[in-house]
Coordinates of C-alpha atoms and ligand atoms in Angstrom, one line a residue:
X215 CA 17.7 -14.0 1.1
X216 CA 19.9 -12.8 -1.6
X217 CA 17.1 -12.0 -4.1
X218 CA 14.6 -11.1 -1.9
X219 CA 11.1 -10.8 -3.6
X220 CA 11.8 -14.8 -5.2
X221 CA 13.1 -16.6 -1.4
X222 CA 10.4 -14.7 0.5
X223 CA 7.7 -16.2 -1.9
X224 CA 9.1 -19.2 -1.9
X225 CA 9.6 -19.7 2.1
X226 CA 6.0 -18.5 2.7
X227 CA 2.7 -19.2 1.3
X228 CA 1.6 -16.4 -1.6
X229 CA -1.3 -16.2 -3.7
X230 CA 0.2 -14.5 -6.8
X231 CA -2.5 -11.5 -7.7
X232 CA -0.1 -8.6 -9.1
X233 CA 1.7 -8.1 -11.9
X234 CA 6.0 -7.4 -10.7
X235 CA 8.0 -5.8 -11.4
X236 CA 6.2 -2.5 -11.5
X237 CA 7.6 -0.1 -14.2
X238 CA 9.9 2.5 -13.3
X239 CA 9.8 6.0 -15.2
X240 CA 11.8 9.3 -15.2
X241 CA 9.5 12.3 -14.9
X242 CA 11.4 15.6 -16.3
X243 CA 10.0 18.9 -15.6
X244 CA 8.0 18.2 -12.6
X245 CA 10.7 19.1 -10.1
X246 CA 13.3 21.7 -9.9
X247 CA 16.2 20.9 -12.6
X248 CA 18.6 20.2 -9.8
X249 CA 16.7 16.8 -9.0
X250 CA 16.3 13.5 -10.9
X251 CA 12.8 12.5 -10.7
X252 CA 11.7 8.7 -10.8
X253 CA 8.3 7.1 -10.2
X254 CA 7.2 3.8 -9.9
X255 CA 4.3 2.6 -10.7
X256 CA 3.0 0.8 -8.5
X257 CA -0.9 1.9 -9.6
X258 CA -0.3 -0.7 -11.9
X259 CA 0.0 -3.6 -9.7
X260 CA -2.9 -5.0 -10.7
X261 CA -5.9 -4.6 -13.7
X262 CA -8.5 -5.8 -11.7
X263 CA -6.9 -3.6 -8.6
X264 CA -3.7 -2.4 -8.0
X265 CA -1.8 0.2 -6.0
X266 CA 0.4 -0.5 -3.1
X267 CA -2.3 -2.9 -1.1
X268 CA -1.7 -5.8 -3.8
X269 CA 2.1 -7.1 -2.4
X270 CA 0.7 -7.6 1.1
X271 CA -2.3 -9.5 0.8
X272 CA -0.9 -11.5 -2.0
X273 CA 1.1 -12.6 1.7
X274 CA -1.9 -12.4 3.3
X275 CA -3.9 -14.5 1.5
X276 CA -2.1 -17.0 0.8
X277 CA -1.4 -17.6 4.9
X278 CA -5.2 -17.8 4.6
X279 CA -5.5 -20.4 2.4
X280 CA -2.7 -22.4 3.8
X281 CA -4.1 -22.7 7.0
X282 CA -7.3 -24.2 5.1
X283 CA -9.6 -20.9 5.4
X284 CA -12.0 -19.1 2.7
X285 CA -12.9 -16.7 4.8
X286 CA -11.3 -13.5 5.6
X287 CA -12.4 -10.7 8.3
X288 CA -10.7 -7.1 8.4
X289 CA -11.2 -3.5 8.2
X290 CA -10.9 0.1 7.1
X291 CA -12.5 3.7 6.4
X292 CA -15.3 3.9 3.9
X293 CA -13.1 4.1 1.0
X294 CA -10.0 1.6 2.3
X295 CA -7.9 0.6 -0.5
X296 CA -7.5 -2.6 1.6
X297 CA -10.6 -3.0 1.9
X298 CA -11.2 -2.5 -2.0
X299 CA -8.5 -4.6 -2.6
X300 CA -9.5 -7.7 -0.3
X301 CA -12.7 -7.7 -1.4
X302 CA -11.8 -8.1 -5.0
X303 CA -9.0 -9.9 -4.8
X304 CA -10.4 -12.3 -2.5
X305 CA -13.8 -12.8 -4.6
X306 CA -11.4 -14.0 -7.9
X307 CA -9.6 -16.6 -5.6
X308 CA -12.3 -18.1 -3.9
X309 CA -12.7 -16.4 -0.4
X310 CA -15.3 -15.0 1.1
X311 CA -14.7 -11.0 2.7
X312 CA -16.1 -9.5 5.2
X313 CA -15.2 -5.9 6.4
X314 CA -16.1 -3.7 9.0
X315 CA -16.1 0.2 7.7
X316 CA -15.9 3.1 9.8
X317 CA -16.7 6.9 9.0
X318 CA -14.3 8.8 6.7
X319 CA -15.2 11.9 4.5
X320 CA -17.3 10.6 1.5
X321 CA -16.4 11.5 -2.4
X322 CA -17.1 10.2 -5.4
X323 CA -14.0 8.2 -5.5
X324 CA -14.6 7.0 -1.9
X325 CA -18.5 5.9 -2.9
X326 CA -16.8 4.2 -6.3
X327 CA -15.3 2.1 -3.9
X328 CA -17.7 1.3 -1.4
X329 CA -19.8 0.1 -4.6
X330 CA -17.1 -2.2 -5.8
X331 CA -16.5 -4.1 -2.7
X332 CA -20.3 -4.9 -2.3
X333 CA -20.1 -5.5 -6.1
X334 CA -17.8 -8.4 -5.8
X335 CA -19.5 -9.3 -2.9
X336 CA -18.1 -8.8 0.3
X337 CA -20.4 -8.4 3.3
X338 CA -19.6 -5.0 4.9
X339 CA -20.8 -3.8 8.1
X340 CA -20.7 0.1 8.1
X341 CA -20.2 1.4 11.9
X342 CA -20.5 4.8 13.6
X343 CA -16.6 4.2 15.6
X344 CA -13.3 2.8 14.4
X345 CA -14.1 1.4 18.5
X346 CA -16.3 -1.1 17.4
X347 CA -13.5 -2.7 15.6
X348 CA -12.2 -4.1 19.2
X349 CA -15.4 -6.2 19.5
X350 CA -15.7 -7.3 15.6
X351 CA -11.9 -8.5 16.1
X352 CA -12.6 -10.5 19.4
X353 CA -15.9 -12.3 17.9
X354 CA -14.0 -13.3 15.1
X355 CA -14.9 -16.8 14.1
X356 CA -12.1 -19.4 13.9
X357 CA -12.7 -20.4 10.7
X358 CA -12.1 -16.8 9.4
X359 CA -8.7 -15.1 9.0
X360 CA -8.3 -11.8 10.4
X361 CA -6.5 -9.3 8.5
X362 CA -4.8 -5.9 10.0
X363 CA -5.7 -2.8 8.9
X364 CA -4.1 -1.5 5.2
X365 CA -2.9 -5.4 5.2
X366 CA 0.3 -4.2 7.5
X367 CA 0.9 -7.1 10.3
X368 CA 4.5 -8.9 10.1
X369 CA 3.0 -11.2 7.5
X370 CA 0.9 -8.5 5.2
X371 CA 4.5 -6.4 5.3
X372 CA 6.3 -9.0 3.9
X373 CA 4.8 -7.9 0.8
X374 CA 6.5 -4.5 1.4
X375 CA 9.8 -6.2 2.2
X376 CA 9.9 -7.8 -1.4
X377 CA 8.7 -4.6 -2.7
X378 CA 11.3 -2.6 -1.6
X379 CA 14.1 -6.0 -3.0
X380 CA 12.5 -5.6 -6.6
X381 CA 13.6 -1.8 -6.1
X382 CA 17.2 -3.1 -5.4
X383 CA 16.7 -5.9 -8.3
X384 CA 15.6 -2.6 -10.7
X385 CA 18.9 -1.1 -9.7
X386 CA 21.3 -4.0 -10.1
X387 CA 19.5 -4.3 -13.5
X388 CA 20.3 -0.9 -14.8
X389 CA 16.2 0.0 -14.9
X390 CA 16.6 2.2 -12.2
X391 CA 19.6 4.5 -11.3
X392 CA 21.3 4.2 -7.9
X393 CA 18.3 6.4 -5.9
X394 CA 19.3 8.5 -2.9
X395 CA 15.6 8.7 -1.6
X396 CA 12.2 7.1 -1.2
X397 CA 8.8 9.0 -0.9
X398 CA 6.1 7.2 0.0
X399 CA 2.9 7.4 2.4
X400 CA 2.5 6.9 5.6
X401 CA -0.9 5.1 6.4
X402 CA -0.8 2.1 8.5
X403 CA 2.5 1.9 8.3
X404 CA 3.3 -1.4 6.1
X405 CA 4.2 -0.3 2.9
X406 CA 6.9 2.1 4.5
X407 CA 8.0 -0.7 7.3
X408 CA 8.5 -3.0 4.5
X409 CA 11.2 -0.8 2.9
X410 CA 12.6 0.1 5.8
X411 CA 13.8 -3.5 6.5
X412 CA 14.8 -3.9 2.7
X413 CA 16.3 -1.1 1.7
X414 CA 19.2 -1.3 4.9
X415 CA 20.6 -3.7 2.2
X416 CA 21.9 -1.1 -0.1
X417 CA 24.1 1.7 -0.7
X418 CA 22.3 4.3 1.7
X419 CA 19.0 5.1 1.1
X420 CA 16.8 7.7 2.7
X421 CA 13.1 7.4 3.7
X422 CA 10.6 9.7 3.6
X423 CA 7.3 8.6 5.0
X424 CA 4.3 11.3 4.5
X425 CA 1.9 10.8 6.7
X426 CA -1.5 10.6 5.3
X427 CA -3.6 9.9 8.3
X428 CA -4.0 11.5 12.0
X429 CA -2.6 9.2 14.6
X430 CA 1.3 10.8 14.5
X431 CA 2.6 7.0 15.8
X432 CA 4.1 6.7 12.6
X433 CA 7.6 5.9 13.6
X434 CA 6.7 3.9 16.6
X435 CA 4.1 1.7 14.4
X436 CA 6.7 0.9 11.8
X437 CA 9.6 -0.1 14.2
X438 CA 7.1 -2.6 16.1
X439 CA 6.5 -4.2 12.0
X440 CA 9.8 -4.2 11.1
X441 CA 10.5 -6.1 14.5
X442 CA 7.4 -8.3 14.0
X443 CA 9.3 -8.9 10.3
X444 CA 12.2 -9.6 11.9
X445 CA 10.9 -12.5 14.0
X446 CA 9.4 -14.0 11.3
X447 CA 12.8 -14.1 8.9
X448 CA 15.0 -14.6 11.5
X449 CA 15.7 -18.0 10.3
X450 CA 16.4 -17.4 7.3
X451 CA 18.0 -14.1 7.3
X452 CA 22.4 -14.0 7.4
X453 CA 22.5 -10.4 6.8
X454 CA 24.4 -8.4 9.3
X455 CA 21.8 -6.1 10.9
X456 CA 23.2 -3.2 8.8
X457 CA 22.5 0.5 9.0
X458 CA 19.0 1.0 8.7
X459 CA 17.6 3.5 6.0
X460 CA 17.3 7.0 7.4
X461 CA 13.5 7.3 7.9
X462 CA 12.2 10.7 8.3
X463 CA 8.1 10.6 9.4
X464 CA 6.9 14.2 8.2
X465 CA 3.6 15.2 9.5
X466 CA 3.3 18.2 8.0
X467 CA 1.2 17.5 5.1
X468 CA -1.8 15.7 6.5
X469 CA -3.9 18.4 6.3
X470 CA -7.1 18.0 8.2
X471 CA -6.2 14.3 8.6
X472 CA -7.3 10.5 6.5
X473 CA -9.7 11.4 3.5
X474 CA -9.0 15.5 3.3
X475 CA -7.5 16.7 0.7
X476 CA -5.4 20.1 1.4
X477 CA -4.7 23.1 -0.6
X478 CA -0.6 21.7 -0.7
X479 CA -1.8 18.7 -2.2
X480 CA -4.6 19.8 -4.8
X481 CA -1.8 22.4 -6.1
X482 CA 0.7 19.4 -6.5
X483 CA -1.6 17.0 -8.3
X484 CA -2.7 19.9 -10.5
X485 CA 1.3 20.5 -11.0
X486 CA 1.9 16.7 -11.5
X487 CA -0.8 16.3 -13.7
X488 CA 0.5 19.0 -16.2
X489 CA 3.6 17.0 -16.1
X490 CA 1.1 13.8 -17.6
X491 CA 1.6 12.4 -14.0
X492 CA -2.1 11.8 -12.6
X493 CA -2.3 11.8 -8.7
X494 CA -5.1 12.0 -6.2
X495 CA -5.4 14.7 -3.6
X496 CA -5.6 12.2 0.0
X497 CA -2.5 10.3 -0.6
X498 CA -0.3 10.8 -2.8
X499 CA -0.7 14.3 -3.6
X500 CA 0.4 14.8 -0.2
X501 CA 3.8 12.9 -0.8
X502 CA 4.2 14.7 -3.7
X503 CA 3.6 18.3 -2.2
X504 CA 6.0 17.2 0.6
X505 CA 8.3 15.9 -2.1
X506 CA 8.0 19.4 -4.1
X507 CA 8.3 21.5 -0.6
X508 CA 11.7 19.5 0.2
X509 CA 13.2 19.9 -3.4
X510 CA 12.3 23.7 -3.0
X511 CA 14.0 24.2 0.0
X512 CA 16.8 23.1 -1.5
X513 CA 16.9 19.3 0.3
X514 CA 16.8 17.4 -2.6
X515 CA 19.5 19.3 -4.5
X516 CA 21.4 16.8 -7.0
X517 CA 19.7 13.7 -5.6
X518 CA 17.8 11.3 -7.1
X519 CA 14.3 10.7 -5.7
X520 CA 11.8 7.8 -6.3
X521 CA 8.8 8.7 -5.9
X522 CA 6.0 5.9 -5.2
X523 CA 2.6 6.1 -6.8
X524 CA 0.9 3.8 -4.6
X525 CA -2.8 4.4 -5.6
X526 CA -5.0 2.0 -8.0
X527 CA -5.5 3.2 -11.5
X528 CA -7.3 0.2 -12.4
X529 CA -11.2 1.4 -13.3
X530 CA -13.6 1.0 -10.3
X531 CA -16.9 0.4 -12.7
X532 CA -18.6 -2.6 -11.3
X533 CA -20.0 -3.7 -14.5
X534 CA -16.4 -4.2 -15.7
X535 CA -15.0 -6.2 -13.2
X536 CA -16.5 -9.2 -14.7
X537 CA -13.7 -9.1 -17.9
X538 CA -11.3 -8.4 -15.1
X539 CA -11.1 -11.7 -13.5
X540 CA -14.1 -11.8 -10.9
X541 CA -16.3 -14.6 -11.6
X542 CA -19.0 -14.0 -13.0
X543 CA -21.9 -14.3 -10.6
X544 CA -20.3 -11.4 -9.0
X545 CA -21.0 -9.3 -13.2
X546 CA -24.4 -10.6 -12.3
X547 CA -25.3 -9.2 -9.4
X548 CA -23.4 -5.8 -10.1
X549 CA -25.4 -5.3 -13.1
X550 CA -28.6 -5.8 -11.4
X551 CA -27.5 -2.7 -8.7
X552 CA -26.4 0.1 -10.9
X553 CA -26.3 3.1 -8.9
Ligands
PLP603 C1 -3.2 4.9 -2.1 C2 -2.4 4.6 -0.8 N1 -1.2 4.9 -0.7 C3 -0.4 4.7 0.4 C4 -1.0 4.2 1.5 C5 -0.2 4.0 2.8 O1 0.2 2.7 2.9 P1 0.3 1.9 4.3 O2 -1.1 1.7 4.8 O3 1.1 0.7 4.0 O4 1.1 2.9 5.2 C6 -2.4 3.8 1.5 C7 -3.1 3.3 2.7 O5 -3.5 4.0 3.6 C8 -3.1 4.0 0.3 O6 -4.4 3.7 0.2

């Protein structure tokens, strides 16, 4: 597995929907002088959806449709970027989505989203409890594939394991200096599982994992993916186990929990933002206020940090998703429901 994004698609089944490598940037003046600040953009994944969601159902999907099914099943809060991203990722390949959503704190960007995925036409089921998940997982038909929450079983992470090789790739091609440290968020638990199996491969790398939601099983959650990973590479993986990344889970910047924004984290997008780096306040605002907090205290003195911007950029109109790849019945029927 020696270049690690290319074996991994070629050993399991992938639907290609992003657009890799995403760019990597300096940002200067954002934090203290004594750090070297990098982002990479993962927003830009996709222009019909990006954000961090798009590497693990490109794995996900294309397990679907190898095991001969158009339907998908899976789940998430009102506003899941899984969700968002299954349901319009899946509609431009072919598959029909359906999603169970449960409450979360509603705001504009949150109803953008809801509109979208009935836009591109998945059939979503809005419940009072994240507990009638249980049921809606044990009904599910066998002619659907059920997908994990945020995308993050073993397979879903894979995506996240050849995320966090196109950050070593950046670095043996010069793109990216030798980084010291990852921030990232912690929501289910893929995205940061994912680069915690890849990133053992380098020089040492430290993890920071923000937690962006209120179950504080972060750490436990992301050692039982990287084991499921494990399992599923084991035969093709020669790579002595290797010391791990240090991964440091910090819950102290959730705030009121999934969908709030705090006070930390409106002040660092506001910060960010005057830098020309736009964030949003629930997830990675909160990275980047943790990110901010550590460099302050003097943590992060004369490292070099990437930062991961893991949230779509890509416009959530319905009525342009039609010149973004959706077919077009789905243009049709968004323009007959402008809200
Ligand atoms: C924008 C954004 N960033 C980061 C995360 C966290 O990723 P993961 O669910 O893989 O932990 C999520 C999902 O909750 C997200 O929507």
């Amino acid at each position: 597995l020696d270049d690690l994004s290319a074996s991994l698609k070629a050993r399991f089944p992938w639907l290609p929907l992003g657009k890799f490598p995403t760019r990597v940037e300096r940002v200067a003046g954002l934090a203290p002088g004594d750090v070297e600040l990098w982002v990479k953009h993962e927003n830009e994944s996709s222009d019909l959806f990006g954000g961090n969601k798009v590497r693990k159902i490109e794995f996900l999907l294309g397990a679907a449709r190898a095991r001969g099914l158009h339907r998908v099943r899976t789940f998430g809060g009102t506003g899941a970027h899984h969700v968002a991203a299954t349901a319009l990722h899946g509609a431009a390949n072919g598959f029909d989505v359906e999603a169970m959503l449960f409450p979360q704190p509603l705001d504009d960007h949150v109803r953008a989203l809801l509109r979208v995925d009935e836009a591109a036409g998945a059939r979503v089921h809005r419940v009072r409890s994240i507990l009638e998940v249980v049921p809606y997982r044990l009904t599910c038909p066998r002619d659907t594939a059920w997908l994990a929450g945020g995308g993050s079983s073993p397979m879903g992470t894979l995506g996240w394991v050849a995320g966090g090789g196109e950050i070593l790739e950046q670095m043996a091609r010069e793109e990216l200096p030798p980084i010291d440290v990852v921030y990232c968020a912690l929501g289910s638990c893929g995205t940061v599982a994912g680069l915690w199996w890849s990133l053992r491969r380098a020089r040492p790398i430290d993890l920071v994992a923000v937690r962006v939601v209120e179950r504080p099983v972060g750490r436990a959650l992301t050692r039982h993916l990287v084991r499921g990973v494990s399992r599923l590479l084991r035969r093709f993986d020669a790579t002595p186990p290797g010391a791990r990344p240090v991964l440091r889970v910090e819950h102290g910047f959730a705030g009121d929990g999934y969908g709030w924004a705090s006070p930390e984290s409106r002040a660092a997008v506001a910060r960010a933002s005057a830098c020309g780096l736009e964030l949003d306040p629930i997830y990675t605002g909160k990275v980047m206020a943790a990110l901010l907090a550590d460099a302050l205290a003097g943590r992060l003195k004369n490292k070099r940090v990437l930062f991961l911007r893991t949230q779509s950029t890509a416009p959530l109109d319905p009525r342009v998703l039609g010149a973004r790849g959706l077919p077009s019945r789905v243009t049709c029927e968004t323009s007959a429901a402008p809200r």
